[in-house]
Amino acid sequence: GAGVSQSPSNKVTEKGKDVELRCDPISGHTALYWYRQSLGQGLEFLIYFQGNSAPDKSGLPSDRFSAERTGGSVSTLTIQRTQQEDSAVYLCASRPQGEGSYEQYFGPGTRLTVT
Amino acid sequence: AQSVTQPDIHITVSEGASLELRCNYSYGATPYLFWYVQSPGQGLQLLLKYFSGDTLVQGIKGFEAEFKRSQSSFNLRKPSVHWSDAAEYFCAVGARGYQKVTFGTGTKLQVIP
């Protein structure tokens, strides 16, 4: 079946511009995560959605970052007034509901370059 | 709070040699443990996971890992490495009843002929 998809695969933007990154999770997966992977770094948790619950935004690095998930499916990560330090690969992952289903399924990522 | 340490940033092995990648975690109770692999330009793929039961778990691509509670470790092993195993490997820990998973900083594996 279809996996997690992300678009665009690459995005180059000028400092100060806003960007939107999209994630389409696996159908039926109730949990959705966003991570940031900077060069030489591990995965930095950004935000987590679970069903209709309020999202866990504890990983968002600043108020320039926001995310929404419409209809419990597609999610958009928005970065306003981008800075060069925002350059990274942004990964999305989804997970089915239930105990024992903690493994996450990752998309290929969006490589963001801020010039 | 849970944490994961992967002490080796970069490892080089010869094709056909054995491999062990180290992972140490910090968590007060029995954790969920994972190993993921990331090939260049790709997302992460689950290699194996430990939830409970047998402490030696088998995964895909001939990998295995052993949960050692006394050492707070979950090292990844493969008896004979193939050139296609060159990638970055991430260990991760999750807590029961808690939906977030903490990832290590990764170990980049280079395989030489």
PDB file of C-alpha atoms in Angstrom:
ATOM      1  CA  GLY A   1       0.000   0.000   0.000  1.00  0.00           C
ATOM      2  CA  ALA A   2       0.930   3.658  -0.180  1.00  0.00           C
ATOM      3  CA  GLY A   3       3.376   4.933   2.361  1.00  0.00           C
ATOM      4  CA  VAL A   4       3.790   8.363   3.892  1.00  0.00           C
ATOM      5  CA  SER A   5       4.312  10.998   1.241  1.00  0.00           C
ATOM      6  CA  GLN A   6       5.737  14.475   1.602  1.00  0.00           C
ATOM      7  CA  SER A   7       5.861  17.436  -0.715  1.00  0.00           C
ATOM      8  CA  PRO A   8       7.797  19.144  -2.000  1.00  0.00           C
ATOM      9  CA  SER A   9      10.859  16.915  -1.887  1.00  0.00           C
ATOM     10  CA  ASN A  10      13.097  19.956  -2.083  1.00  0.00           C
ATOM     11  CA  LYS A  11      12.409  23.583  -1.322  1.00  0.00           C
ATOM     12  CA  VAL A  12      14.748  26.515  -1.721  1.00  0.00           C
ATOM     13  CA  THR A  13      13.537  29.793  -0.296  1.00  0.00           C
ATOM     14  CA  GLU A  14      14.899  33.211   0.518  1.00  0.00           C
ATOM     15  CA  LYS A  15      15.416  34.292   4.083  1.00  0.00           C
ATOM     16  CA  GLY A  16      12.299  35.982   5.406  1.00  0.00           C
ATOM     17  CA  LYS A  17       9.834  34.103   3.198  1.00  0.00           C
ATOM     18  CA  ASP A  18       7.162  31.742   4.514  1.00  0.00           C
ATOM     19  CA  VAL A  19       7.113  28.064   3.504  1.00  0.00           C
ATOM     20  CA  GLU A  20       4.557  25.277   3.763  1.00  0.00           C
ATOM     21  CA  LEU A  21       5.522  21.633   3.884  1.00  0.00           C
ATOM     22  CA  ARG A  22       2.923  18.936   3.355  1.00  0.00           C
ATOM     23  CA  CYS A  23       2.578  15.440   4.737  1.00  0.00           C
ATOM     24  CA  ASP A  24       0.111  12.746   3.644  1.00  0.00           C
ATOM     25  CA  PRO A  25       0.117   9.968   6.240  1.00  0.00           C
ATOM     26  CA  ILE A  26      -0.780   6.354   5.659  1.00  0.00           C
ATOM     27  CA  SER A  27      -4.544   5.981   5.432  1.00  0.00           C
ATOM     28  CA  GLY A  28      -6.051   5.087   8.789  1.00  0.00           C
ATOM     29  CA  HIS A  29      -3.047   6.123  10.847  1.00  0.00           C
ATOM     30  CA  THR A  30      -4.259   8.304  13.689  1.00  0.00           C
ATOM     31  CA  ALA A  31      -0.934   9.642  14.911  1.00  0.00           C
ATOM     32  CA  LEU A  32       1.283  12.006  12.938  1.00  0.00           C
ATOM     33  CA  TYR A  33       4.675  13.425  13.838  1.00  0.00           C
ATOM     34  CA  TRP A  34       6.968  16.090  12.437  1.00  0.00           C
ATOM     35  CA  TYR A  35      10.720  15.989  12.969  1.00  0.00           C
ATOM     36  CA  ARG A  36      13.623  18.139  11.896  1.00  0.00           C
ATOM     37  CA  GLN A  37      16.939  16.583  10.898  1.00  0.00           C
ATOM     38  CA  SER A  38      19.833  18.985  10.624  1.00  0.00           C
ATOM     39  CA  LEU A  39      23.195  18.019   9.175  1.00  0.00           C
ATOM     40  CA  GLY A  40      24.996  15.709  11.559  1.00  0.00           C
ATOM     41  CA  GLN A  41      22.151  15.789  14.059  1.00  0.00           C
ATOM     42  CA  GLY A  42      19.605  13.266  15.125  1.00  0.00           C
ATOM     43  CA  LEU A  43      15.905  13.691  14.745  1.00  0.00           C
ATOM     44  CA  GLU A  44      14.515  16.669  16.599  1.00  0.00           C
ATOM     45  CA  PHE A  45      10.869  16.229  17.562  1.00  0.00           C
ATOM     46  CA  LEU A  46       8.697  19.160  16.514  1.00  0.00           C
ATOM     47  CA  ILE A  47       5.013  18.326  16.949  1.00  0.00           C
ATOM     48  CA  TYR A  48       2.683  15.359  17.404  1.00  0.00           C
ATOM     49  CA  PHE A  49      -0.981  14.925  16.452  1.00  0.00           C
ATOM     50  CA  GLN A  50      -3.155  12.127  17.822  1.00  0.00           C
ATOM     51  CA  GLY A  51      -6.689  11.862  16.529  1.00  0.00           C
ATOM     52  CA  ASN A  52      -8.848  14.760  17.667  1.00  0.00           C
ATOM     53  CA  SER A  53      -6.726  15.542  20.713  1.00  0.00           C
ATOM     54  CA  ALA A  54      -4.870  18.809  21.077  1.00  0.00           C
ATOM     55  CA  PRO A  55      -1.458  18.474  19.434  1.00  0.00           C
ATOM     56  CA  ASP A  56       1.737  18.229  21.436  1.00  0.00           C
ATOM     57  CA  LYS A  57       3.645  21.296  20.273  1.00  0.00           C
ATOM     58  CA  SER A  58       6.400  21.057  22.836  1.00  0.00           C
ATOM     59  CA  GLY A  59       9.140  20.606  20.246  1.00  0.00           C
ATOM     60  CA  LEU A  60       8.433  23.632  18.075  1.00  0.00           C
ATOM     61  CA  PRO A  61      11.577  25.788  18.287  1.00  0.00           C
ATOM     62  CA  SER A  62       9.871  29.168  17.974  1.00  0.00           C
ATOM     63  CA  ASP A  63       6.544  30.803  17.276  1.00  0.00           C
ATOM     64  CA  ARG A  64       7.531  31.029  13.611  1.00  0.00           C
ATOM     65  CA  PHE A  65       6.729  27.328  13.389  1.00  0.00           C
ATOM     66  CA  SER A  66       3.179  26.030  13.303  1.00  0.00           C
ATOM     67  CA  ALA A  67       1.383  22.963  12.047  1.00  0.00           C
ATOM     68  CA  GLU A  68      -2.127  21.832  11.446  1.00  0.00           C
ATOM     69  CA  ARG A  69      -3.800  18.599  10.543  1.00  0.00           C
ATOM     70  CA  THR A  70      -7.016  18.797   8.598  1.00  0.00           C
ATOM     71  CA  GLY A  71      -9.672  16.116   8.873  1.00  0.00           C
ATOM     72  CA  GLY A  72      -7.348  13.900  10.823  1.00  0.00           C
ATOM     73  CA  SER A  73      -5.317  13.208   7.711  1.00  0.00           C
ATOM     74  CA  VAL A  74      -3.088  15.624   5.790  1.00  0.00           C
ATOM     75  CA  SER A  75      -0.787  17.862   7.787  1.00  0.00           C
ATOM     76  CA  THR A  76       0.950  21.098   6.882  1.00  0.00           C
ATOM     77  CA  LEU A  77       4.006  22.468   8.658  1.00  0.00           C
ATOM     78  CA  THR A  78       4.390  26.209   8.179  1.00  0.00           C
ATOM     79  CA  ILE A  79       7.546  28.158   8.841  1.00  0.00           C
ATOM     80  CA  GLN A  80       7.129  31.919   8.787  1.00  0.00           C
ATOM     81  CA  ARG A  81       9.908  34.418   8.135  1.00  0.00           C
ATOM     82  CA  THR A  82      12.414  31.643   7.442  1.00  0.00           C
ATOM     83  CA  GLN A  83      15.950  31.933   8.758  1.00  0.00           C
ATOM     84  CA  GLN A  84      19.096  30.215   7.527  1.00  0.00           C
ATOM     85  CA  GLU A  85      19.163  28.037  10.628  1.00  0.00           C
ATOM     86  CA  ASP A  86      15.836  26.560   9.493  1.00  0.00           C
ATOM     87  CA  SER A  87      17.675  24.766   6.684  1.00  0.00           C
ATOM     88  CA  ALA A  88      17.230  21.064   7.347  1.00  0.00           C
ATOM     89  CA  VAL A  89      15.359  17.977   6.256  1.00  0.00           C
ATOM     90  CA  TYR A  90      11.837  17.903   7.651  1.00  0.00           C
ATOM     91  CA  LEU A  91      10.503  14.407   8.177  1.00  0.00           C
ATOM     92  CA  CYS A  92       6.940  13.348   8.738  1.00  0.00           C
ATOM     93  CA  ALA A  93       5.898  10.038  10.251  1.00  0.00           C
ATOM     94  CA  SER A  94       2.594   8.362  10.990  1.00  0.00           C
ATOM     95  CA  ARG A  95       1.583   5.548  13.278  1.00  0.00           C
ATOM     96  CA  PRO A  96      -1.511   3.413  13.711  1.00  0.00           C
ATOM     97  CA  GLN A  97      -3.517   3.584  16.910  1.00  0.00           C
ATOM     98  CA  GLY A  98      -3.159   1.206  19.774  1.00  0.00           C
ATOM     99  CA  GLU A  99      -0.774  -0.258  22.293  1.00  0.00           C
ATOM    100  CA  GLY A 100       2.033  -2.148  20.653  1.00  0.00           C
ATOM    101  CA  SER A 101       1.932   0.064  17.586  1.00  0.00           C
ATOM    102  CA  TYR A 102       4.650   2.450  18.531  1.00  0.00           C
ATOM    103  CA  GLU A 103       6.703   2.057  15.388  1.00  0.00           C
ATOM    104  CA  GLN A 104       6.484   5.053  13.132  1.00  0.00           C
ATOM    105  CA  TYR A 105       6.406   5.009   9.363  1.00  0.00           C
ATOM    106  CA  PHE A 106       8.437   7.782   7.818  1.00  0.00           C
ATOM    107  CA  GLY A 107       8.086   9.768   4.655  1.00  0.00           C
ATOM    108  CA  PRO A 108      11.093  10.609   2.466  1.00  0.00           C
ATOM    109  CA  GLY A 109      11.342  14.117   3.865  1.00  0.00           C
ATOM    110  CA  THR A 110      11.452  17.645   2.523  1.00  0.00           C
ATOM    111  CA  ARG A 111      14.880  19.222   2.208  1.00  0.00           C
ATOM    112  CA  LEU A 112      14.543  22.921   2.995  1.00  0.00           C
ATOM    113  CA  THR A 113      17.320  25.323   2.047  1.00  0.00           C
ATOM    114  CA  VAL A 114      17.079  28.931   3.155  1.00  0.00           C
ATOM    115  CA  THR A 115      19.381  31.260   1.229  1.00  0.00           C
TER     116      THR A 115
ATOM    117  CA  ALA B   1      12.793  11.976  30.677  1.00  0.00           C
ATOM    118  CA  GLN B   2      14.025   9.304  28.353  1.00  0.00           C
ATOM    119  CA  SER B   3      17.246   9.691  26.389  1.00  0.00           C
ATOM    120  CA  VAL B   4      19.339   7.715  23.923  1.00  0.00           C
ATOM    121  CA  THR B   5      23.088   7.727  23.362  1.00  0.00           C
ATOM    122  CA  GLN B   6      24.785   6.383  20.288  1.00  0.00           C
ATOM    123  CA  PRO B   7      28.462   6.807  21.152  1.00  0.00           C
ATOM    124  CA  ASP B   8      29.819   6.088  17.674  1.00  0.00           C
ATOM    125  CA  ILE B   9      29.218   8.841  15.159  1.00  0.00           C
ATOM    126  CA  HIS B  10      30.911   7.013  12.303  1.00  0.00           C
ATOM    127  CA  ILE B  11      31.964   3.383  11.845  1.00  0.00           C
ATOM    128  CA  THR B  12      33.835   1.785   8.954  1.00  0.00           C
ATOM    129  CA  VAL B  13      33.784  -1.973   8.402  1.00  0.00           C
ATOM    130  CA  SER B  14      34.938  -4.239   5.630  1.00  0.00           C
ATOM    131  CA  GLU B  15      32.367  -6.070   3.577  1.00  0.00           C
ATOM    132  CA  GLY B  16      31.786  -9.494   5.094  1.00  0.00           C
ATOM    133  CA  ALA B  17      32.929  -8.438   8.548  1.00  0.00           C
ATOM    134  CA  SER B  18      30.668  -8.461  11.569  1.00  0.00           C
ATOM    135  CA  LEU B  19      29.024  -5.317  12.847  1.00  0.00           C
ATOM    136  CA  GLU B  20      27.890  -4.042  16.205  1.00  0.00           C
ATOM    137  CA  LEU B  21      26.368  -0.601  16.685  1.00  0.00           C
ATOM    138  CA  ARG B  22      25.998   0.600  20.232  1.00  0.00           C
ATOM    139  CA  CYS B  23      22.950   2.142  21.820  1.00  0.00           C
ATOM    140  CA  ASN B  24      22.457   3.083  25.446  1.00  0.00           C
ATOM    141  CA  TYR B  25      19.217   4.465  26.800  1.00  0.00           C
ATOM    142  CA  SER B  26      18.039   6.142  29.932  1.00  0.00           C
ATOM    143  CA  TYR B  27      14.552   5.410  31.158  1.00  0.00           C
ATOM    144  CA  GLY B  28      13.140   4.437  34.518  1.00  0.00           C
ATOM    145  CA  ALA B  29      10.970   1.522  33.458  1.00  0.00           C
ATOM    146  CA  THR B  30      10.963  -1.017  30.677  1.00  0.00           C
ATOM    147  CA  PRO B  31      11.167   0.923  27.461  1.00  0.00           C
ATOM    148  CA  TYR B  32      10.138   0.301  23.926  1.00  0.00           C
ATOM    149  CA  LEU B  33      13.285   0.201  21.782  1.00  0.00           C
ATOM    150  CA  PHE B  34      13.770   0.569  18.064  1.00  0.00           C
ATOM    151  CA  TRP B  35      16.440   0.601  15.417  1.00  0.00           C
ATOM    152  CA  TYR B  36      15.827   2.500  12.201  1.00  0.00           C
ATOM    153  CA  VAL B  37      17.974   2.765   9.083  1.00  0.00           C
ATOM    154  CA  GLN B  38      18.179   5.755   6.783  1.00  0.00           C
ATOM    155  CA  SER B  39      19.699   5.354   3.353  1.00  0.00           C
ATOM    156  CA  PRO B  40      20.923   8.517   1.598  1.00  0.00           C
ATOM    157  CA  GLY B  41      18.033  10.717   0.537  1.00  0.00           C
ATOM    158  CA  GLN B  42      15.474   8.407   2.098  1.00  0.00           C
ATOM    159  CA  GLY B  43      13.235   8.438   5.113  1.00  0.00           C
ATOM    160  CA  LEU B  44      13.754   6.113   8.038  1.00  0.00           C
ATOM    161  CA  GLN B  45      12.867   2.441   7.823  1.00  0.00           C
ATOM    162  CA  LEU B  46      12.242   0.271  10.853  1.00  0.00           C
ATOM    163  CA  LEU B  47      14.803  -2.536  11.217  1.00  0.00           C
ATOM    164  CA  LEU B  48      13.513  -4.079  14.429  1.00  0.00           C
ATOM    165  CA  LYS B  49      11.802  -3.315  17.711  1.00  0.00           C
ATOM    166  CA  TYR B  50      11.659  -4.578  21.265  1.00  0.00           C
ATOM    167  CA  PHE B  51       8.496  -4.334  23.321  1.00  0.00           C
ATOM    168  CA  SER B  52       8.678  -7.262  25.717  1.00  0.00           C
ATOM    169  CA  GLY B  53       9.525 -10.944  25.897  1.00  0.00           C
ATOM    170  CA  ASP B  54      12.600 -12.445  24.303  1.00  0.00           C
ATOM    171  CA  THR B  55      15.450  -9.995  24.703  1.00  0.00           C
ATOM    172  CA  LEU B  56      17.064 -11.021  21.420  1.00  0.00           C
ATOM    173  CA  VAL B  57      15.027  -9.662  18.558  1.00  0.00           C
ATOM    174  CA  GLN B  58      15.411 -10.374  14.890  1.00  0.00           C
ATOM    175  CA  GLY B  59      14.807  -7.781  12.253  1.00  0.00           C
ATOM    176  CA  ILE B  60      14.902  -7.310   8.544  1.00  0.00           C
ATOM    177  CA  LYS B  61      17.996  -7.514   6.367  1.00  0.00           C
ATOM    178  CA  GLY B  62      19.695  -9.995   8.708  1.00  0.00           C
ATOM    179  CA  PHE B  63      19.968  -7.601  11.665  1.00  0.00           C
ATOM    180  CA  GLU B  64      19.395  -8.486  15.284  1.00  0.00           C
ATOM    181  CA  ALA B  65      19.554  -6.602  18.570  1.00  0.00           C
ATOM    182  CA  GLU B  66      19.743  -7.630  22.191  1.00  0.00           C
ATOM    183  CA  PHE B  67      18.056  -5.794  25.050  1.00  0.00           C
ATOM    184  CA  LYS B  68      20.230  -5.850  28.150  1.00  0.00           C
ATOM    185  CA  ARG B  69      18.409  -4.242  31.053  1.00  0.00           C
ATOM    186  CA  SER B  70      21.431  -4.399  33.377  1.00  0.00           C
ATOM    187  CA  GLN B  71      23.494  -2.397  30.906  1.00  0.00           C
ATOM    188  CA  SER B  72      20.668  -0.188  29.598  1.00  0.00           C
ATOM    189  CA  SER B  73      21.746  -1.180  26.137  1.00  0.00           C
ATOM    190  CA  PHE B  74      20.155  -2.266  22.892  1.00  0.00           C
ATOM    191  CA  ASN B  75      23.040  -2.933  20.520  1.00  0.00           C
ATOM    192  CA  LEU B  76      22.458  -3.755  16.882  1.00  0.00           C
ATOM    193  CA  ARG B  77      24.394  -6.594  15.277  1.00  0.00           C
ATOM    194  CA  LYS B  78      24.884  -8.237  11.939  1.00  0.00           C
ATOM    195  CA  PRO B  79      27.225 -11.200  11.386  1.00  0.00           C
ATOM    196  CA  SER B  80      28.290 -10.274   7.864  1.00  0.00           C
ATOM    197  CA  VAL B  81      27.928  -6.781   6.439  1.00  0.00           C
ATOM    198  CA  HIS B  82      27.028  -6.157   2.809  1.00  0.00           C
ATOM    199  CA  TRP B  83      27.945  -3.042   0.837  1.00  0.00           C
ATOM    200  CA  SER B  84      24.254  -2.171   0.664  1.00  0.00           C
ATOM    201  CA  ASP B  85      24.182  -1.798   4.459  1.00  0.00           C
ATOM    202  CA  ALA B  86      26.028   1.510   4.184  1.00  0.00           C
ATOM    203  CA  ALA B  87      23.598   3.974   5.704  1.00  0.00           C
ATOM    204  CA  GLU B  88      22.853   5.858   8.887  1.00  0.00           C
ATOM    205  CA  TYR B  89      21.391   3.949  11.799  1.00  0.00           C
ATOM    206  CA  PHE B  90      19.243   5.438  14.538  1.00  0.00           C
ATOM    207  CA  CYS B  91      18.351   3.937  17.877  1.00  0.00           C
ATOM    208  CA  ALA B  92      15.159   5.171  19.530  1.00  0.00           C
ATOM    209  CA  VAL B  93      13.402   4.714  22.855  1.00  0.00           C
ATOM    210  CA  GLY B  94       9.750   5.099  23.726  1.00  0.00           C
ATOM    211  CA  ALA B  95       7.889   4.932  26.987  1.00  0.00           C
ATOM    212  CA  ARG B  96       4.812   2.833  27.585  1.00  0.00           C
ATOM    213  CA  GLY B  97       1.708   4.956  27.473  1.00  0.00           C
ATOM    214  CA  TYR B  98       3.661   7.904  26.112  1.00  0.00           C
ATOM    215  CA  GLN B  99       3.391   8.518  22.434  1.00  0.00           C
ATOM    216  CA  LYS B 100       6.649  10.269  21.704  1.00  0.00           C
ATOM    217  CA  VAL B 101       9.844   8.467  20.793  1.00  0.00           C
ATOM    218  CA  THR B 102      13.311   9.863  21.440  1.00  0.00           C
ATOM    219  CA  PHE B 103      15.938   9.270  18.782  1.00  0.00           C
ATOM    220  CA  GLY B 104      19.676   9.055  19.117  1.00  0.00           C
ATOM    221  CA  THR B 105      21.992  11.167  16.985  1.00  0.00           C
ATOM    222  CA  GLY B 106      22.739   8.292  14.651  1.00  0.00           C
ATOM    223  CA  THR B 107      25.719   6.209  13.570  1.00  0.00           C
ATOM    224  CA  LYS B 108      26.878   6.471  10.000  1.00  0.00           C
ATOM    225  CA  LEU B 109      28.121   3.149   8.639  1.00  0.00           C
ATOM    226  CA  GLN B 110      30.641   2.987   5.839  1.00  0.00           C
ATOM    227  CA  VAL B 111      31.351  -0.361   4.183  1.00  0.00           C
ATOM    228  CA  ILE B 112      34.629  -0.819   2.337  1.00  0.00           C
ATOM    229  CA  PRO B 113      35.374  -3.574  -0.178  1.00  0.00           C
TER     230      PRO B 113
END
